[in-house]
Coordinates of C-alpha atoms and ligand atoms in Angstrom, one line a residue:
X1 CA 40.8 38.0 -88.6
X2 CA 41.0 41.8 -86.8
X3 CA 43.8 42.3 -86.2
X4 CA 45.6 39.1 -86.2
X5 CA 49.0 39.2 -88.3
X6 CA 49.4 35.8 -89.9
X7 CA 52.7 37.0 -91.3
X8 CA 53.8 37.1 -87.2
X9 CA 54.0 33.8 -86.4
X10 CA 56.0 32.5 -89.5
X11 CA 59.1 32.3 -88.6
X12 CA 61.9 30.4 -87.2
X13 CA 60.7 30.2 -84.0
X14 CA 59.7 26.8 -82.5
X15 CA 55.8 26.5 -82.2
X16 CA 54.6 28.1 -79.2
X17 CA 52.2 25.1 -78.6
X18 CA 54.2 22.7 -77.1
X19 CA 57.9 22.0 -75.9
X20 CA 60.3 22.6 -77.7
X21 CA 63.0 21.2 -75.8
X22 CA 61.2 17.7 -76.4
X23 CA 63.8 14.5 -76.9
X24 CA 63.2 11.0 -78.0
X25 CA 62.1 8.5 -75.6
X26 CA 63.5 5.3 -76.4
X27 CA 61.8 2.3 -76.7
X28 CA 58.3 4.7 -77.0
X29 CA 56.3 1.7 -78.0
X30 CA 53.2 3.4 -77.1
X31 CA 49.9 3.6 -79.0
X32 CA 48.9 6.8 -78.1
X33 CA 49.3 10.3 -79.5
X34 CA 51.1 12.2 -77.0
X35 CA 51.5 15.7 -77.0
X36 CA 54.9 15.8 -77.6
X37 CA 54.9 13.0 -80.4
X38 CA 58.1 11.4 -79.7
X39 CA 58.6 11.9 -76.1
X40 CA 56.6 9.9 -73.4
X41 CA 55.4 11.9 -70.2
X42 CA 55.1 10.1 -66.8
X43 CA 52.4 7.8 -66.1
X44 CA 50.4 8.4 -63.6
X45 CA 48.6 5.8 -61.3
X46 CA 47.3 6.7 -58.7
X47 CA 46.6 10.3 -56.9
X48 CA 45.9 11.6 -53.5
X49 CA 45.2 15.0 -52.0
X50 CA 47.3 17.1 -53.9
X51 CA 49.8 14.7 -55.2
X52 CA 49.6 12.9 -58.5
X53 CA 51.9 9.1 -58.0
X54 CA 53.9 7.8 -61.0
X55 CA 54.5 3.9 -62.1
X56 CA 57.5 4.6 -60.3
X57 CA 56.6 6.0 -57.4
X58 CA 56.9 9.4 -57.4
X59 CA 54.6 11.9 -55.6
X60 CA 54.0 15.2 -57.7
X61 CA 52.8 17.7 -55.8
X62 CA 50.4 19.1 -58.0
X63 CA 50.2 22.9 -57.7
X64 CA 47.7 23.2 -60.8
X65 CA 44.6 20.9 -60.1
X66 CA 46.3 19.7 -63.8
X67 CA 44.7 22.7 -66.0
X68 CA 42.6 24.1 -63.3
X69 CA 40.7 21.2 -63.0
X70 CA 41.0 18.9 -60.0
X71 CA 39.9 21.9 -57.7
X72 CA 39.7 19.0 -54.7
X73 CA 42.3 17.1 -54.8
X74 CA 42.1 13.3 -56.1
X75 CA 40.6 10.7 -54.2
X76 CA 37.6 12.5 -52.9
X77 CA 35.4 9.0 -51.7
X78 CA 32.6 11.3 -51.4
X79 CA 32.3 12.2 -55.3
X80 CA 33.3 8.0 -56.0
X81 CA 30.4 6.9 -54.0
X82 CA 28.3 10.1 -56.1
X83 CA 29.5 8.6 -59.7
X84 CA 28.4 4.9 -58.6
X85 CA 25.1 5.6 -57.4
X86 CA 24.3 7.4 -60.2
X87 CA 25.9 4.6 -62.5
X88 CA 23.6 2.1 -60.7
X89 CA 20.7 4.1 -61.5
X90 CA 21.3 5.5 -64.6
X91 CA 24.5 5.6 -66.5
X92 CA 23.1 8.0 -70.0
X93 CA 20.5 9.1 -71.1
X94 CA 19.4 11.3 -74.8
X95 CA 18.4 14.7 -73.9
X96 CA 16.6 15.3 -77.1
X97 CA 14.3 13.1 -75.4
X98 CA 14.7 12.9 -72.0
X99 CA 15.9 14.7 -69.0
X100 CA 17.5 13.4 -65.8
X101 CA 17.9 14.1 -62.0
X102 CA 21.2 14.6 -61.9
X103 CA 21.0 17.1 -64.6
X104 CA 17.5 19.0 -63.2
X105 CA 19.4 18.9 -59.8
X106 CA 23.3 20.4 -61.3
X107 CA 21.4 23.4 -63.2
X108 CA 19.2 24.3 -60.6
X109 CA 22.3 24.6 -57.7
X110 CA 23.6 26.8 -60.8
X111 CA 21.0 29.0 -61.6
X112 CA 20.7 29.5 -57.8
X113 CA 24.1 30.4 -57.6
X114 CA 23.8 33.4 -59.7
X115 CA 20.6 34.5 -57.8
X116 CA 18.7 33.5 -60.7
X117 CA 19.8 36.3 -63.1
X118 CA 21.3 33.5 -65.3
X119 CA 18.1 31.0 -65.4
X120 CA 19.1 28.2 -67.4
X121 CA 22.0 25.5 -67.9
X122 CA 23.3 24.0 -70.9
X123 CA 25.5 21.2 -69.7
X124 CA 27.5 19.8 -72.4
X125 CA 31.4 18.0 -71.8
X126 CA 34.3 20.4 -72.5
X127 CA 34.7 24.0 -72.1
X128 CA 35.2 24.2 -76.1
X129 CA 31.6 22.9 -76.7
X130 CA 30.3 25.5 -74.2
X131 CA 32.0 28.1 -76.0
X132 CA 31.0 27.0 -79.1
X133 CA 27.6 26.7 -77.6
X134 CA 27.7 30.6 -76.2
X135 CA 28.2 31.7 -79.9
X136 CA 25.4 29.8 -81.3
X137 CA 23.0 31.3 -79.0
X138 CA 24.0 34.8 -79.5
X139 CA 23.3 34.2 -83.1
X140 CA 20.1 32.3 -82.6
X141 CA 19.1 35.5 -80.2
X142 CA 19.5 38.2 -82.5
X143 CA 17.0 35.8 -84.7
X144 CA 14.5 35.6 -82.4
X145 CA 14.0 39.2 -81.0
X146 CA 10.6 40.4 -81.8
X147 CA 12.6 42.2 -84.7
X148 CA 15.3 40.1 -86.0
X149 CA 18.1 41.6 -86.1
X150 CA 19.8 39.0 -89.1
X151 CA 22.7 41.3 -89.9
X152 CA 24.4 40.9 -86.8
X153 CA 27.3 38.3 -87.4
X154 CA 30.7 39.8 -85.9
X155 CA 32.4 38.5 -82.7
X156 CA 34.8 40.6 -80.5
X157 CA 36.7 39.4 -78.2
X158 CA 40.4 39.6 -77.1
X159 CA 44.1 39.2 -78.3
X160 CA 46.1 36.5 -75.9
X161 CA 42.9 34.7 -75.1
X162 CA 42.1 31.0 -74.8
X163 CA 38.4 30.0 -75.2
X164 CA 39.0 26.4 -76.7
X165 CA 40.4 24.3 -79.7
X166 CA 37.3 23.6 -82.2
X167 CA 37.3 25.5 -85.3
X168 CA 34.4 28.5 -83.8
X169 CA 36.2 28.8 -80.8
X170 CA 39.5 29.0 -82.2
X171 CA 38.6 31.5 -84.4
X172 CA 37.8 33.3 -81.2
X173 CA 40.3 32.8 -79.5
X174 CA 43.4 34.0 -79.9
X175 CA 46.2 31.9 -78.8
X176 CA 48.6 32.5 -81.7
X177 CA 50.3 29.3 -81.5
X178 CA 47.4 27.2 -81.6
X179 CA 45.6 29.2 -84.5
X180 CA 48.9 29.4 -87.0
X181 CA 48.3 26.1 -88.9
X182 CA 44.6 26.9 -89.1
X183 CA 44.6 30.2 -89.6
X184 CA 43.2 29.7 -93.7
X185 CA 39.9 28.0 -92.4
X186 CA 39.0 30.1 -88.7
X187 CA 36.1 32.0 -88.9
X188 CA 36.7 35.3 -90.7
X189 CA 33.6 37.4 -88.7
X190 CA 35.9 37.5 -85.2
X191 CA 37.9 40.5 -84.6
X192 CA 40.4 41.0 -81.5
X193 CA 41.0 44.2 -79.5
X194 CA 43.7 44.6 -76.4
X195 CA 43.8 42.6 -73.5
X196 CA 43.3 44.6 -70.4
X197 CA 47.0 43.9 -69.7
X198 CA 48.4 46.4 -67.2
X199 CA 51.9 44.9 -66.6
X200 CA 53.0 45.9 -70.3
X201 CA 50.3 48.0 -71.6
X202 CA 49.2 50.4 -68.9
X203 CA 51.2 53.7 -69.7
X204 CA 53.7 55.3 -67.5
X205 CA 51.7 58.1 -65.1
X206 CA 48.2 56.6 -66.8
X207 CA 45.4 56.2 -64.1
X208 CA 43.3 52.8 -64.0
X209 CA 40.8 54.8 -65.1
X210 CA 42.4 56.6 -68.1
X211 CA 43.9 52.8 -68.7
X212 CA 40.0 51.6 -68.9
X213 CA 38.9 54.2 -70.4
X214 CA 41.5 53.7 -73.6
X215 CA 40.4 50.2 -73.7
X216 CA 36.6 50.8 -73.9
X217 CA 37.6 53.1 -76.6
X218 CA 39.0 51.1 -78.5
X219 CA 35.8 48.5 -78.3
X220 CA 33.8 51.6 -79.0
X221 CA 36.0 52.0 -82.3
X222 CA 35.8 48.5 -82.9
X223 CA 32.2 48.8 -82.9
X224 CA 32.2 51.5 -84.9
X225 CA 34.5 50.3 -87.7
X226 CA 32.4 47.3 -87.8
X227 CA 29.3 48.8 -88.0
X228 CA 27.7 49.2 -84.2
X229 CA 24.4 46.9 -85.2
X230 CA 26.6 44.2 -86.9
X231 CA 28.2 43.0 -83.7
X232 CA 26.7 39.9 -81.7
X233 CA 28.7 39.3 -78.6
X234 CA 31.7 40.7 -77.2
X235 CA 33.8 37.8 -75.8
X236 CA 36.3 37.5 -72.8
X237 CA 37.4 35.7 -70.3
X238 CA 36.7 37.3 -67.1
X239 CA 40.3 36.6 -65.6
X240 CA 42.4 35.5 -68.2
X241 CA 43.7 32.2 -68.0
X242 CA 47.1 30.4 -69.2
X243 CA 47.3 32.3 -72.7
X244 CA 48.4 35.8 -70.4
X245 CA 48.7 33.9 -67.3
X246 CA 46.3 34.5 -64.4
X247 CA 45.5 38.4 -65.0
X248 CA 42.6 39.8 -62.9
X249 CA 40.4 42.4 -64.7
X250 CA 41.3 46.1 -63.4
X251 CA 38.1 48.0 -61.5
X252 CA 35.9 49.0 -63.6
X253 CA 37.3 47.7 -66.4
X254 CA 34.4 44.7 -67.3
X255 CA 32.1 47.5 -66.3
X256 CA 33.2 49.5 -68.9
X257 CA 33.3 46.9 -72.2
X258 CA 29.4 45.7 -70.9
X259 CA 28.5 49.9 -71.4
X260 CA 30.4 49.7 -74.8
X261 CA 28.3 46.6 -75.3
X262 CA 24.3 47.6 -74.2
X263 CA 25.2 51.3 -76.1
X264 CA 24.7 48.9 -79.1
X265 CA 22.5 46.4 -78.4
X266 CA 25.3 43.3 -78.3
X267 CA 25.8 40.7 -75.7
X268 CA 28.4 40.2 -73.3
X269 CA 30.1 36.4 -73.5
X270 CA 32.0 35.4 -70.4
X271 CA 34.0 32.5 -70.5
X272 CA 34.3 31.4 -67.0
X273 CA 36.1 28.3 -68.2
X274 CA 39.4 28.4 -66.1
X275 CA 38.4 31.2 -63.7
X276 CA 35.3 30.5 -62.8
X277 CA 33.2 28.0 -60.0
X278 CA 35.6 28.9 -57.3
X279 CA 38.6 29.7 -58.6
X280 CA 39.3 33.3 -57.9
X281 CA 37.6 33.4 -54.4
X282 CA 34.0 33.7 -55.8
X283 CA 31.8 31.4 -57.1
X284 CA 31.6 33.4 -60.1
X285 CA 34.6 35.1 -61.1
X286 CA 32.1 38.0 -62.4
X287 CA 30.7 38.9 -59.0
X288 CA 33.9 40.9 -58.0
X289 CA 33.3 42.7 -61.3
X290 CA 30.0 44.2 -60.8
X291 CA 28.7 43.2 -64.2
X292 CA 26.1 40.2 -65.2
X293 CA 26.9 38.1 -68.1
X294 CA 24.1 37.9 -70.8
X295 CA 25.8 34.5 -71.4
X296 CA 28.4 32.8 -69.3
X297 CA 30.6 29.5 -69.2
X298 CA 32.4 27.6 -67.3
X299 CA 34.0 23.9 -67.2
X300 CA 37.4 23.1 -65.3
X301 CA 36.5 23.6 -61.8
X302 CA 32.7 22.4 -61.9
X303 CA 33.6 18.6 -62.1
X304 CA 37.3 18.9 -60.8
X305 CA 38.2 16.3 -63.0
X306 CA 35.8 13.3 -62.0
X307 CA 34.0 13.5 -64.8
X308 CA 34.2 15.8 -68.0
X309 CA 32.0 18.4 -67.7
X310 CA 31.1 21.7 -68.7
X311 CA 27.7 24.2 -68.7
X312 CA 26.8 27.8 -70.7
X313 CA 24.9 29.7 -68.0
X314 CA 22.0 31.7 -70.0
X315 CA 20.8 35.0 -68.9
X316 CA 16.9 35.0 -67.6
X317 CA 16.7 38.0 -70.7
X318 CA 18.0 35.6 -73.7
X319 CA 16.2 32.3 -72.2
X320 CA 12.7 35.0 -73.0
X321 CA 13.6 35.5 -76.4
X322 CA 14.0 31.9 -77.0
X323 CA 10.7 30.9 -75.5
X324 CA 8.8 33.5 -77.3
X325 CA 10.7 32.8 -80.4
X326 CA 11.1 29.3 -81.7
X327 CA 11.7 27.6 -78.2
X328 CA 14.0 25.9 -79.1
X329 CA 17.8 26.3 -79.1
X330 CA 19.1 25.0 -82.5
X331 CA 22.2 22.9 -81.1
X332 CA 22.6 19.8 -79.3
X333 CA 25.1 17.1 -78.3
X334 CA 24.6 13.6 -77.5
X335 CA 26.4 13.7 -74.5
X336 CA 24.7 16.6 -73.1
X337 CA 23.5 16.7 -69.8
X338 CA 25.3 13.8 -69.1
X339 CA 23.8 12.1 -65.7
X340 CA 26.9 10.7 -64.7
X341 CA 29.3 14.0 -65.2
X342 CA 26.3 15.9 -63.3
X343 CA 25.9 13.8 -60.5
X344 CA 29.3 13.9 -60.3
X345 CA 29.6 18.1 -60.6
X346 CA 27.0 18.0 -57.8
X347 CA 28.9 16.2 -55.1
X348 CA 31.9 18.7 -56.1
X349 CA 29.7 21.7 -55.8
X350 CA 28.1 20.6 -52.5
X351 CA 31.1 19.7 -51.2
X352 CA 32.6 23.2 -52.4
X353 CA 29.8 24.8 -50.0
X354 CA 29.9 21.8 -47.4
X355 CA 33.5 22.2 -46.5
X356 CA 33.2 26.5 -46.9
X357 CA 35.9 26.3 -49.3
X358 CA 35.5 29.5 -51.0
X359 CA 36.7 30.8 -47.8
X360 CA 39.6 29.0 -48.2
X361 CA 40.3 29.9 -51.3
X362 CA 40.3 33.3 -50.4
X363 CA 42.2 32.7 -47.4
X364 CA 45.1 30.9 -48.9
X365 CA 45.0 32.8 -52.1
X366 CA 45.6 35.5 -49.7
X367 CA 48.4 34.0 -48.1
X368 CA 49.7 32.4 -51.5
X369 CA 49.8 36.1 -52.7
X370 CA 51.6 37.2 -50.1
X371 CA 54.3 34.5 -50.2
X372 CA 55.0 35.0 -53.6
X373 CA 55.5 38.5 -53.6
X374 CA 58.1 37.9 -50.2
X375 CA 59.6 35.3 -52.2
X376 CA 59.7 36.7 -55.9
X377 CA 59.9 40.1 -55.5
X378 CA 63.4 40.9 -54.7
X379 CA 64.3 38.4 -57.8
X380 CA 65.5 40.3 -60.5
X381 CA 63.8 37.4 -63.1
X382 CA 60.3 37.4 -62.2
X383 CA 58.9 40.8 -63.5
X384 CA 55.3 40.4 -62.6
X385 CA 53.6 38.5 -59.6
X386 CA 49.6 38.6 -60.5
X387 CA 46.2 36.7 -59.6
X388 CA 43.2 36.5 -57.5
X389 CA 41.7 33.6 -55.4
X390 CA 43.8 30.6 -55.8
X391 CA 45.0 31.3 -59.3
X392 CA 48.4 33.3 -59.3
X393 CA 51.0 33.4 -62.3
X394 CA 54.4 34.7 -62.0
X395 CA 56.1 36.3 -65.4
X396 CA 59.9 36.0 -66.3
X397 CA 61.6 38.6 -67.7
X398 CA 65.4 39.0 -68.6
X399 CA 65.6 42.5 -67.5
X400 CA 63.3 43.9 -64.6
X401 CA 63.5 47.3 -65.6
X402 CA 63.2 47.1 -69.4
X403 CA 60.5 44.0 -69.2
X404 CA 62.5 42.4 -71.8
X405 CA 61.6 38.8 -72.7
X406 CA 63.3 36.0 -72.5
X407 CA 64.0 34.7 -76.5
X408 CA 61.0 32.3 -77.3
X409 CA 64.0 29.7 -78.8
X410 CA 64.9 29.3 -75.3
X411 CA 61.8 28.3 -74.1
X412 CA 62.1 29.5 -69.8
X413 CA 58.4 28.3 -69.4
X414 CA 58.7 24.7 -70.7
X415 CA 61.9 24.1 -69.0
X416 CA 60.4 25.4 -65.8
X417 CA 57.9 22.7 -65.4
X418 CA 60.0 20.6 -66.6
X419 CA 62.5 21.0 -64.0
X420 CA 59.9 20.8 -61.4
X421 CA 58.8 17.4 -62.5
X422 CA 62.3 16.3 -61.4
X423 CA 62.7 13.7 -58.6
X424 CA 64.6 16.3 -56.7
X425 CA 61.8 19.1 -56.8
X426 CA 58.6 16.8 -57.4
X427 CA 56.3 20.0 -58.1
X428 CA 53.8 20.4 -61.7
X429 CA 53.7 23.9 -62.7
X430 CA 51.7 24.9 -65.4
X431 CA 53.9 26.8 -68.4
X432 CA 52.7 29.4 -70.3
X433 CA 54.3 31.3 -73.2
X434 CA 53.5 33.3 -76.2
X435 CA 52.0 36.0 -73.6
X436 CA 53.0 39.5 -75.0
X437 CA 52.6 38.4 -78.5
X438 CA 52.1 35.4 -79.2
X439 CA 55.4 34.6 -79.5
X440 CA 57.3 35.9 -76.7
X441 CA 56.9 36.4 -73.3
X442 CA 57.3 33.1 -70.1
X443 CA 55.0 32.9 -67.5
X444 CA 54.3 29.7 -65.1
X445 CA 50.7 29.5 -63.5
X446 CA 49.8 28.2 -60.1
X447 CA 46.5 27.1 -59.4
X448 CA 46.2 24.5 -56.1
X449 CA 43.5 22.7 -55.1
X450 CA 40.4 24.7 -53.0
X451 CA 41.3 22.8 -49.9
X452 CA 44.8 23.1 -50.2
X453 CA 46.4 23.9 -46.4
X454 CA 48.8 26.6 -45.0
X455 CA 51.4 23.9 -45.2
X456 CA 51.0 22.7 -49.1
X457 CA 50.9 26.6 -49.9
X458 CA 54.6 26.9 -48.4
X459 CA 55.4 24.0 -50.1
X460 CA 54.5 25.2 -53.3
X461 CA 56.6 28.1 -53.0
X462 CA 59.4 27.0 -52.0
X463 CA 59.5 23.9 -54.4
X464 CA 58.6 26.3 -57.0
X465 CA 61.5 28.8 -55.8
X466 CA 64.1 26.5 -55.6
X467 CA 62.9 25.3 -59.6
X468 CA 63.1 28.4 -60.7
X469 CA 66.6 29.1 -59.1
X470 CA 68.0 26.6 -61.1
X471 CA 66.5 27.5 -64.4
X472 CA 67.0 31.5 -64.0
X473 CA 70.0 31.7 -61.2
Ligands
LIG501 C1 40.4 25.5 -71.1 C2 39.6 26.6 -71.6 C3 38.7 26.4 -72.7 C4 38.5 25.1 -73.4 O1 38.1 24.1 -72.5 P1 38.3 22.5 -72.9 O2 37.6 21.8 -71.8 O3 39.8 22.3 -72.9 O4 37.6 22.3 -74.2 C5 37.9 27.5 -73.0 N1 38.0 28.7 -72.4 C6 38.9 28.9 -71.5 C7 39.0 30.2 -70.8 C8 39.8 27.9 -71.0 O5 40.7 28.1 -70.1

């Protein structure tokens, strides 16, 4: 549990995992589980480009690819006429068994893409299951060295992180909201340490480097109050995702925690999940860092949302130790290296190189950066305006100077998308809350698609603008 204060989240304080501002539908005579049990979102039918249509016809501009996901857009004929072929030739297959083209072909562009210093793929569905995947290997590693190493069982990774919903990865994580009712059966071995948060946490007059220097001391004492040899992995996301909202690492900062790290023999897990396959203007979120992943994962971006799909990238180091060891990794889904979601992830990643958009991510993350900060900065609501690539989150505050939250009861990020989703504004913008503490603290994340154009960047902007105008004045 680290440092995780169970007492903090009870309290009156409506859950921070979904809307609170929710009201009945009526008629809802729906079968499915929603979200928001008794209130029924729009239906979608149909999507093109960057828009998402509704049963009744209106076009959502959707300035978040959904959760990061639909990096090109919807309607992409290339990537339909990728998913049939393979369907015509074969639709699944057991990996325990078999392999497949589709999935040979997927982890080899990966491995590649990494300059083969991560050498093998383990495609599974959802980012959870890589996650959960990354964890089992550390532990299997530390088995398998030459002198197993049994004793090392603890995690570390980072308060206001997201790295998925399952029990292991929950425990990880440490979205407060999402952990509270579970809290009596996460994992007990995972301990949290600061976020590298400069907005609120970087001291008045502190350098970057004596910011990053405090926060690899504090792993180091981590470590050390664990017992140094007793740690398997340290875990973070490389850019945070929605649980902070879209915060790049400082320089040197990833640097710093991967020293803390190889001082004592434990591997660094980055969860690429959100940031990763394009998203912040590299392929790999990691390569702007510096640093190599022993293990790395990644999920949103790599099928944009044609097919679920997800992979755990394995350093060339680890994949050794396996080889030698057992040689074989002690985990396995049926689903796994599924041909269809692969064939699938290939079309999007050849298209991602076809069409040079990494350039254009960087090019209208660029400009996206820029427009928020001519837009936002001046207004006396949005304290923070933060992100790299295409992935930019703006965070609301009721008082610039002080950084003083908005209450958590009036819940400013949920009604923000909210808003937008009006017929008037027509713009999905992803909510975040719970960022300074898991409680309070608003933030809204924008994450367009990687072919998005000069035009559809302005749009956002303005759309999102005039939304937030009428929720903050
Ligand atoms: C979304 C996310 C996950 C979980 O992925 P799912 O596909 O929802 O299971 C894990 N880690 C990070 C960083 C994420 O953003």
């Amino acid at each position: 549990m680290g440092d995780y204060k169970p007492d903090a989240v009870i309290s009156p304080v409506p859950a921070t995992i979904g809307d609170p501002t929710q009201k009945d539908t009526p008629q809802n005579h729906s079968s499915v589980l929603y979200h928001q049990l008794r209130q029924k979102p729009l239906n979608i039918v149909g999507g093109r480009g960057s828009y998402l249509v509704t049963d009744s016809g209106q076009e959502i501009l959707d300035a978040t690819c959904g959760a990061a996901v639909a990096c090109l857009g919807y309607g992409d004929s290339r990537v339909h006429e990728a998913i049939m072929e393979q369907l015509q030739k074969v639709p699944y297959c057991y990996s325990l068994y078999f392999t497949n083209s589709a999935a040979e072909e997927l982890s080899q562009i990966l491995v590649d893409s990494t300059g083969g210093k991560l050498s093998r793929a383990f495609i599974v569905s959802s980012g959870t299951e890589a996650v959960e995947a990354s964890l089992k290997m550390a532990v299997q590693y530390y088995m398998e060295l030459p002198v197993p190493q049994p004793q090392r069982c603890n995690f570390i990774a980072r308060k206001q992180s997201y790295h998925g919903n399952t029990l292991g990865s929950l425990s990880v994580g440490h979205h407060v909201g999402r952990r509270a009712l579970y809290e009596k059966v996460l994992a007990k071995n995972v301990h949290h340490v600061s976020q590298c948060y400069p907005y609120r946490e970087m001291k008045d007059g502190e350098t970057v480097e004596a910011y990053v220097a405090r926060l690899a001391q504090e792993l180091e004492d981590k470590f050390q109050q664990l017992g140094p040899d007793t740690v398997c992995a340290f875990v973070a996301e490389t850019m945070t995702g929605t649980t902070l909202g879209c915060v790049p690492p400082l320089p040197g900062y990833l640097k710093a925690m991967k020293e803390v790290c190889e001082r004592h023999g434990a591997l660094l897990i980055l969860d690429e999940v959100m940031c990763g396959i394009g998203r912040s203007g590299t392929l790999h979120a990691w390569e702007q860092e510096g640093v190599v992943p022993d293990l790395q994962t990644m999920a949103k971006g790599l099928g944009a949302g044609y097919a679920p799909i997800a992979a755990l990238l394995v350093n060339q180091h680890v994949v050794d130790t396996l080889t030698r060891g057992t040689g074989a990794f002690s985990h396995s889904q049926t689903y796994q290296g599924h041909p269809v979601s692969c064939a699938a992830a290939c079309r999007v990643q050849k298209i991602i190189q076809e069409d040079n958009l990494l350039v254009n991510v960087r090019e209208m993350g660029e400009y996206l950066g820029q427009l928020l900060h001519e837009t936002f900065e001046a207004n006396p609501h949005v304290g923070d305006i933060r992100g790299r690539g295409l992935f930019w989150a703006l965070e609301f505050v009721q008082n610039k100077e002080t950084k003083e939250p908005y209450p958590p009861s009036e819940a400013i990020a949920w009604t923000v998308h909210k808003t937008g989703l009006k017929p008037e504004y027509s713009i999905s913008l992803m909510p975040g809350n719970g960022g300074i503490d898991g409680i309070s603290g608003d933030h809204i994340c924008l994450a367009p698609p990687y072919n998005s154009t000069r035009a559809e960047i302005e749009m956002i902007v303005d759309r999102a603008s005039r939304v937030i105008q009428e929720v903050l004045g």
